[in-house]
XYZ file of C-alpha atoms in Angstrom:
519
model
C -169.148 -174.189 171.058
C -170.703 -171.173 170.744
C -173.079 -170.843 168.347
C -171.489 -168.252 165.556
C -175.164 -167.054 165.116
C -174.655 -165.519 168.935
C -171.725 -163.972 168.236
C -173.039 -162.451 164.961
C -176.045 -160.859 166.651
C -174.130 -159.889 169.538
C -171.834 -157.664 166.898
C -174.903 -156.665 165.260
C -176.351 -155.149 168.550
C -172.910 -153.270 169.279
C -173.376 -151.133 165.874
C -176.713 -149.840 167.169
C -175.466 -149.394 170.659
C -173.114 -147.205 168.649
C -176.352 -145.380 166.991
C -177.270 -144.449 170.211
C -174.532 -143.886 172.144
C -173.451 -140.949 169.243
C -177.095 -139.744 168.708
C -177.246 -138.777 172.250
C -174.717 -137.356 172.539
C -174.923 -135.442 169.832
C -174.877 -131.968 169.771
C -176.882 -130.660 167.003
C -180.779 -131.421 166.141
C -179.799 -132.925 162.643
C -177.731 -135.893 164.643
C -180.137 -135.911 167.812
C -183.549 -135.367 166.515
C -183.205 -136.169 162.749
C -181.265 -139.196 163.667
C -178.243 -138.673 160.129
C -175.809 -140.623 161.132
C -175.243 -144.398 160.924
C -172.309 -146.670 162.588
C -170.686 -150.139 161.603
C -167.944 -152.655 162.320
C -165.397 -154.126 159.853
C -163.124 -156.743 159.831
C -159.059 -156.109 159.621
C -159.666 -155.918 155.284
C -162.410 -153.663 156.074
C -165.360 -155.871 154.895
C -168.654 -155.034 156.650
C -169.814 -157.327 158.935
C -172.570 -155.662 161.177
C -173.572 -152.358 160.731
C -177.000 -150.583 162.065
C -180.650 -149.681 160.144
C -179.305 -146.541 159.716
C -179.298 -144.004 156.649
C -179.178 -146.162 153.654
C -176.562 -143.419 151.490
C -174.547 -143.389 154.579
C -174.754 -147.618 154.585
C -174.600 -148.571 151.824
C -170.967 -146.421 151.195
C -169.477 -147.608 154.344
C -168.420 -150.511 152.005
C -166.921 -148.171 149.679
C -165.374 -145.237 152.452
C -163.789 -148.223 154.114
C -161.984 -149.645 151.868
C -160.795 -146.150 149.725
C -159.582 -145.066 153.481
C -157.705 -148.439 154.092
C -156.021 -148.210 150.404
C -155.417 -144.614 151.469
C -153.575 -145.271 154.676
C -151.891 -147.783 153.038
C -149.879 -145.328 149.907
C -149.119 -142.936 152.290
C -147.537 -145.495 154.772
C -149.665 -145.344 157.912
C -151.024 -147.655 160.630
C -153.042 -147.215 162.972
C -151.956 -148.235 166.409
C -154.520 -148.669 169.357
C -156.402 -145.236 170.595
C -155.493 -143.890 166.964
C -158.739 -142.185 165.171
C -158.758 -140.601 161.465
C -161.165 -138.165 160.335
C -162.430 -137.132 156.955
C -164.748 -136.124 154.065
C -163.336 -135.923 151.445
C -165.998 -137.370 149.189
C -163.503 -139.340 146.897
C -162.201 -141.014 149.698
C -165.503 -141.759 152.414
C -167.994 -142.102 149.136
C -171.047 -139.825 150.577
C -170.492 -135.865 150.811
C -168.154 -133.109 152.177
C -171.406 -132.939 155.170
C -170.664 -136.642 156.027
C -167.918 -136.483 158.574
C -166.037 -140.427 158.831
C -164.325 -141.416 162.404
C -162.926 -144.672 162.423
C -160.933 -146.800 164.697
C -158.919 -149.979 164.835
C -160.113 -152.701 167.416
C -157.271 -154.072 168.824
C -157.243 -156.426 171.489
C -153.269 -156.680 172.653
C -151.297 -156.662 169.399
C -153.650 -158.239 167.140
C -155.896 -155.957 164.830
C -159.035 -157.643 164.460
C -161.448 -154.991 163.146
C -162.319 -151.611 163.261
C -165.492 -149.738 164.299
C -166.565 -146.824 161.753
C -169.214 -143.800 161.770
C -170.446 -140.600 159.276
C -172.728 -138.279 160.386
C -173.978 -135.355 158.602
C -172.786 -131.926 159.982
C -174.680 -128.954 159.249
C -172.183 -126.550 158.197
C -168.315 -127.987 156.978
C -167.760 -124.384 155.747
C -168.155 -123.635 151.925
C -169.589 -119.739 151.096
C -173.731 -120.609 151.917
C -175.250 -121.696 154.415
C -175.636 -126.135 155.450
C -173.106 -126.012 152.548
C -174.807 -128.044 150.247
C -173.883 -125.562 147.368
C -176.587 -125.272 144.715
C -174.176 -122.689 142.766
C -170.748 -125.153 143.379
C -168.732 -125.583 140.371
C -166.146 -127.217 142.176
C -165.943 -129.236 145.259
C -164.067 -126.886 147.201
C -166.720 -124.176 146.842
C -168.888 -127.045 149.050
C -166.781 -126.509 152.347
C -163.404 -127.758 153.391
C -162.137 -130.692 152.016
C -161.072 -133.040 155.417
C -158.233 -135.764 153.801
C -157.787 -138.781 156.339
C -155.769 -136.890 159.269
C -155.582 -138.534 162.851
C -157.945 -137.038 165.628
C -156.298 -139.235 167.989
C -153.148 -141.053 168.408
C -152.758 -143.135 171.375
C -156.166 -142.379 172.986
C -155.250 -138.600 173.073
C -157.480 -135.589 171.246
C -155.521 -133.719 168.935
C -155.862 -130.595 169.113
C -154.543 -128.826 166.199
C -156.387 -130.854 164.029
C -159.567 -129.863 165.884
C -159.105 -126.004 165.481
C -158.361 -126.166 161.779
C -161.137 -128.120 161.127
C -162.760 -125.727 163.968
C -162.091 -122.780 162.312
C -163.415 -123.632 158.735
C -166.621 -124.462 159.905
C -169.005 -121.404 160.363
C -170.563 -123.168 163.821
C -167.760 -124.511 165.829
C -169.544 -124.804 168.771
C -171.939 -127.317 167.392
C -169.433 -129.262 165.351
C -167.138 -129.774 168.050
C -170.038 -131.436 169.488
C -170.834 -133.969 167.215
C -167.020 -134.674 166.687
C -166.875 -135.673 170.108
C -169.625 -137.214 170.429
C -169.080 -139.850 167.020
C -165.655 -140.673 168.863
C -167.262 -141.524 171.778
C -169.555 -143.787 170.102
C -166.739 -145.391 167.848
C -165.333 -146.076 171.623
C -168.152 -147.655 172.639
C -167.886 -149.809 170.135
C -164.341 -150.920 170.536
C -165.508 -151.287 174.234
C -167.834 -153.237 173.139
C -166.185 -155.896 171.025
C -162.957 -156.538 173.069
C -166.220 -157.677 175.709
C -167.200 -159.750 173.179
C -163.449 -161.013 172.247
C -163.109 -162.023 176.473
C -166.236 -163.638 176.498
C -165.726 -166.178 173.399
C -162.614 -165.913 172.293
C -160.458 -163.525 169.871
C -160.679 -166.706 166.645
C -164.682 -167.753 168.273
C -165.375 -164.097 167.331
C -163.391 -163.381 164.030
C -164.719 -167.050 162.725
C -168.267 -165.744 163.617
C -167.786 -162.602 161.927
C -167.006 -164.665 158.680
C -169.984 -167.506 159.218
C -172.282 -164.410 159.497
C -170.326 -162.925 156.023
C -171.067 -166.077 154.022
C -174.708 -166.919 155.587
C -175.548 -162.895 153.874
C -174.645 -163.729 151.020
C -175.139 -167.817 151.078
C -179.325 -165.686 151.696
C -178.679 -163.100 149.089
C -178.419 -165.080 146.537
C -181.100 -167.864 147.093
C -183.178 -164.860 146.984
C -182.282 -163.008 144.444
C -182.270 -166.381 142.208
C -186.262 -166.413 142.703
C -186.123 -163.831 140.152
C -186.047 -163.999 135.833
C -183.412 -163.836 134.681
C -182.359 -161.150 132.039
C -181.183 -157.573 131.480
C -184.092 -154.254 132.589
C -183.788 -151.460 130.929
C -184.483 -147.439 132.377
C -184.197 -144.121 132.060
C -184.990 -140.858 134.368
C -183.997 -137.239 134.912
C -181.866 -135.058 136.867
C -182.833 -131.887 136.514
C -180.114 -128.984 135.772
C -181.866 -125.192 134.788
C -183.664 -125.769 131.489
C -181.997 -129.266 130.845
C -183.128 -132.781 131.751
C -179.932 -135.450 132.129
C -180.428 -138.980 131.982
C -179.368 -141.893 134.379
C -179.370 -144.591 132.351
C -179.293 -148.426 133.713
C -179.542 -152.311 132.285
C -179.887 -153.995 135.579
C -178.644 -157.627 135.122
C -179.840 -160.942 137.082
C -178.176 -164.026 136.732
C -177.239 -166.882 139.256
C -174.175 -164.583 140.238
C -176.402 -161.947 141.880
C -177.159 -158.547 140.264
C -175.334 -156.269 138.140
C -176.494 -152.073 137.218
C -174.865 -150.968 134.242
C -174.246 -146.887 134.034
C -172.882 -147.200 130.522
C -175.079 -144.202 128.727
C -175.547 -141.887 131.930
C -174.645 -138.240 130.823
C -171.156 -136.934 131.532
C -169.945 -135.451 135.066
C -171.308 -131.551 134.733
C -170.180 -128.354 136.562
C -172.552 -128.027 139.256
C -173.175 -130.077 142.507
C -175.280 -133.009 141.120
C -172.729 -135.074 140.617
C -172.920 -139.065 142.487
C -169.476 -140.572 143.493
C -169.259 -143.865 142.844
C -170.149 -145.368 146.968
C -173.529 -143.173 146.859
C -174.052 -145.043 143.409
C -173.242 -148.782 144.861
C -175.604 -147.564 147.982
C -178.449 -146.738 145.986
C -178.395 -149.500 143.553
C -177.652 -151.696 146.915
C -180.849 -150.315 148.981
C -183.039 -151.209 145.782
C -181.794 -155.148 145.946
C -182.126 -154.420 149.578
C -185.781 -153.271 149.231
C -186.796 -156.199 146.898
C -185.297 -159.109 148.711
C -186.930 -160.606 150.643
C -186.571 -162.324 154.038
C -184.526 -161.104 157.422
C -180.880 -161.023 155.095
C -178.153 -159.144 157.084
C -177.044 -156.308 155.291
C -173.066 -157.267 155.455
C -170.004 -157.997 152.892
C -171.271 -160.901 152.316
C -174.430 -158.666 150.921
C -173.268 -156.234 148.944
C -170.297 -159.247 147.450
C -173.808 -160.355 145.316
C -173.778 -156.360 143.518
C -172.264 -155.914 140.787
C -171.979 -151.625 139.933
C -170.635 -150.491 136.619
C -170.472 -146.461 136.503
C -168.431 -144.932 133.800
C -165.853 -142.586 135.145
C -166.764 -138.868 134.505
C -170.307 -139.245 134.756
C -173.039 -137.923 136.778
C -172.448 -141.570 138.860
C -168.526 -141.133 139.300
C -167.409 -138.492 138.913
C -163.551 -137.277 139.114
C -162.898 -135.037 141.522
C -162.407 -131.737 141.703
C -165.997 -132.144 140.529
C -169.495 -130.460 143.405
C -170.922 -134.179 144.432
C -172.648 -132.474 147.972
C -176.155 -132.540 145.147
C -174.642 -136.151 144.740
C -176.000 -137.203 147.704
C -178.809 -136.523 148.243
C -180.867 -135.993 145.190
C -178.663 -137.552 141.842
C -178.791 -140.551 144.178
C -183.053 -140.359 144.810
C -183.066 -140.525 140.644
C -180.082 -143.491 140.911
C -182.638 -145.241 143.123
C -186.040 -144.301 141.130
C -183.921 -145.154 138.408
C -182.897 -149.178 139.415
C -186.351 -149.935 140.965
C -187.919 -148.775 137.699
C -185.865 -151.372 135.090
C -186.975 -154.392 138.118
C -190.204 -153.153 137.713
C -190.403 -156.042 134.689
C -189.191 -157.765 136.147
C -191.525 -157.871 139.771
C -193.971 -156.153 138.513
C -195.858 -157.177 142.060
C -192.922 -156.247 143.997
C -191.901 -153.387 142.936
C -193.661 -149.873 143.990
C -194.761 -146.727 141.865
C -191.916 -143.811 142.375
C -191.951 -141.907 145.420
C -191.394 -138.550 145.598
C -187.856 -138.813 144.319
C -186.232 -135.812 146.224
C -184.823 -135.323 150.144
C -186.203 -131.604 148.988
C -182.659 -130.027 151.540
C -183.560 -126.973 153.093
C -180.171 -124.527 153.960
C -180.581 -121.200 155.817
C -178.649 -119.471 158.544
C -176.327 -116.388 158.286
C -175.021 -114.039 160.873
C -177.336 -113.615 164.111
C -177.442 -109.583 165.047
C -175.484 -109.961 168.499
C -173.112 -111.996 167.317
C -172.502 -114.909 166.123
C -173.373 -117.955 163.336
C -176.481 -120.357 162.817
C -176.893 -122.510 160.138
C -180.019 -124.695 159.856
C -180.615 -128.325 157.335
C -183.219 -130.237 157.408
C -185.030 -132.631 154.510
C -188.889 -133.508 154.051
C -190.351 -136.094 153.497
C -192.920 -136.864 150.564
C -195.361 -139.164 148.893
C -193.899 -142.924 148.750
C -195.371 -144.395 145.453
C -198.519 -146.912 145.022
C -198.081 -150.532 145.032
C -199.436 -153.703 144.347
C -202.852 -154.465 146.707
C -201.900 -151.016 149.377
C -202.380 -147.202 148.355
C -198.873 -144.885 148.831
C -197.810 -143.827 151.977
C -198.316 -139.943 152.881
C -195.749 -137.339 154.718
C -192.649 -140.190 154.896
C -189.244 -139.378 154.223
C -188.231 -141.862 151.547
C -186.099 -144.375 150.155
C -182.537 -142.472 150.584
C -183.172 -140.825 153.460
C -184.705 -142.646 156.428
C -184.167 -139.425 158.244
C -186.895 -138.406 160.966
C -188.171 -134.997 160.745
C -186.952 -131.659 162.992
C -189.801 -131.130 165.503
C -191.518 -127.477 165.157
C -190.961 -127.165 168.648
C -186.565 -127.599 168.863
C -186.607 -125.798 165.756
C -187.710 -122.442 167.096
C -186.346 -123.048 170.006
C -183.229 -122.857 168.383
C -183.205 -120.802 165.711
C -184.445 -117.457 164.400
C -187.221 -118.900 162.921
C -191.516 -119.260 162.723
C -193.361 -122.290 161.181
C -196.101 -121.203 159.801
C -197.599 -124.467 158.689
C -197.165 -128.360 158.671
C -199.363 -130.586 157.305
C -200.372 -133.166 154.392
C -200.535 -131.674 150.572
C -203.867 -133.654 149.826
C -204.443 -134.589 146.550
C -200.420 -134.557 145.026
C -200.510 -138.061 145.295
C -200.722 -139.736 141.439
C -204.487 -141.086 140.579
C -204.680 -145.155 139.845
C -206.039 -148.082 140.921
C -203.843 -147.887 144.233
C -203.075 -144.176 144.531
C -199.623 -142.780 145.512
C -198.522 -141.168 148.554
C -199.476 -137.274 149.059
C -196.680 -134.823 149.908
C -195.973 -132.440 152.335
C -196.505 -128.702 153.074
C -194.016 -127.210 155.592
C -193.658 -123.201 155.818
C -192.418 -120.458 157.615
C -190.437 -117.268 158.768
C -187.143 -116.140 159.251
C -186.764 -114.131 162.148
C -183.977 -112.186 160.771
C -182.032 -111.690 157.707
C -180.688 -115.214 156.193
C -179.710 -117.105 152.580
C -182.040 -119.861 151.889
C -180.446 -122.534 149.525
C -182.718 -125.054 148.267
C -181.233 -128.457 146.772
C -184.348 -130.518 145.497
C -185.405 -132.076 142.487
C -188.849 -133.474 140.623
C -189.764 -130.189 140.146
C -190.342 -130.361 136.974
C -190.294 -134.204 135.973
C -193.205 -136.172 138.452
C -192.321 -138.718 140.091
C -193.600 -141.725 137.538
C -196.872 -144.240 138.073
C -196.515 -147.495 137.118
C -199.215 -149.838 135.206
C -201.632 -147.609 133.926
C -200.837 -145.241 137.619
C -200.890 -141.205 137.028
C -197.666 -139.648 137.682
C -196.806 -137.826 141.196
C -197.799 -133.713 141.455
C -194.259 -132.255 141.088
C -192.850 -130.156 143.933
C -192.247 -126.294 144.544
C -191.045 -123.532 146.671
C -191.655 -120.587 146.809
C -190.934 -117.153 149.520
C -193.291 -114.464 149.437
C -192.127 -111.018 150.841
C -193.183 -109.271 153.286
C -193.714 -107.071 150.538
C -195.821 -109.040 149.784
C -194.315 -109.722 145.961
C -193.846 -113.254 145.344
C -190.946 -115.611 144.160
C -190.700 -119.328 142.766
C -188.131 -120.623 142.929
C -185.557 -123.123 140.567
C -185.304 -126.587 142.340
C -181.567 -125.206 142.950
C -181.291 -121.570 143.850
C -180.568 -119.785 146.605
C -182.004 -116.183 147.694
C -181.021 -113.703 150.724
C -184.463 -113.273 153.105
C -185.567 -110.020 155.204
C -187.044 -110.643 158.202
C -190.630 -111.993 157.762
C -190.023 -113.419 154.403
C -192.003 -116.900 154.693
C -190.964 -119.272 153.037
C -193.316 -121.933 151.594
C -192.547 -125.705 150.684
C -194.657 -128.473 148.834
C -192.848 -131.903 148.355
C -194.265 -133.924 145.662
C -196.624 -137.023 146.087
C -196.265 -140.508 144.898
C -196.849 -142.142 141.554
C -200.443 -144.358 141.241
C -199.852 -147.977 140.694
C -202.771 -149.582 138.372
C -205.310 -148.299 136.329
C -209.219 -147.204 137.604
C -210.391 -148.734 134.339
């Protein structure tokens, strides 16, 4: 009799290996260098049984996205066979935004379906009017890029060129996109092969039983840990920036013997701007907070997710109706959802919850037509400071909360794109004051060497990362453009601007809030 835990742990390592395969074979620096991708394995019903610890906003959304996809396939009367793979990026199905292309493949043992392998990877450009596709001026989903409904990209192991060509003809950097899509297909093949090897060694019933045991184990551990938290309901509010308005995100977090419920009733309605977050993003952000606050080695699978209940009224910022634009919801609103849930739970767990981190992924999208023909598009997120916490100051210059990516090495960026970096350093003094100071943000600057269009999608320019228990707030973010003619333009947190050769962009990210009073 083989221990179920041995098989379950092997399954987690398979998900990790899928991620390694995807990263090593991807073409774009965003995946190869920044690791903006995630992988998971599900059972036949779409329950997450194992996943690699990659990008938080991807991982929680797998639970929503896979179930949405299976429901869609069922309604359409489509059954995936051996060697089939489906590709999509419709955020109202996949659960994030258009840039996150999702690929899923079934695992068959003979004629028996035993599960699915799935991955998501952030493609730098998926079409639309701006380089990088995350369009600060979008008023509908259709202004953010190509919407790919679920379509079979592989049939019985054969690549479907017509479907692939349709996608590549609408992505602005097709030579990069084809490399990343084929890397995603290859990563899933690694997962399928490894699960089959696991079944050959232990038997299909043993593997499926181990997955069930792993899920139940995760549920029991999560309930046991949350059961140690003070019971009650804890409310908080935080804000998103849109022009001159501050839009409230309200939450009531209830801790009970059944787990954690987050209710976003009272949150601002959806808007004609790209800061709406689909339900998968909202669920991911809440799950991330709970996962961060529980102690112990708890498997992040369906067992853990099952103790979390999220109520997000339809038609709001945290659960919009299609075709509301959502590109910034995945990268910015997700940060604010995490912040407000942390803020609520600080009342229950004052020694465990830190002050607010930078609160933005500081998305930078830039690109354009090259002088000798062709098109380039560059995307990165820039870290900031984490909040001070009980007994320790915050950390400076790191990616905070829902991102978990690496930076793009300057050497790689300058080699592949017409950019010249002029600065990259800690923004000293930007962390909030307090008994335990907030971590400092980052200053990153570059010049463009050709005409280009820059877009910024960010937050915490007008509001500040909040301090806790008497700690000071972190400094807000800022982006300025220094023109060759010496004029200086200060950008808002969501803006696009045309650049000329030699123009310099200077980005200053927020610091984290301070924790505790010095007095």
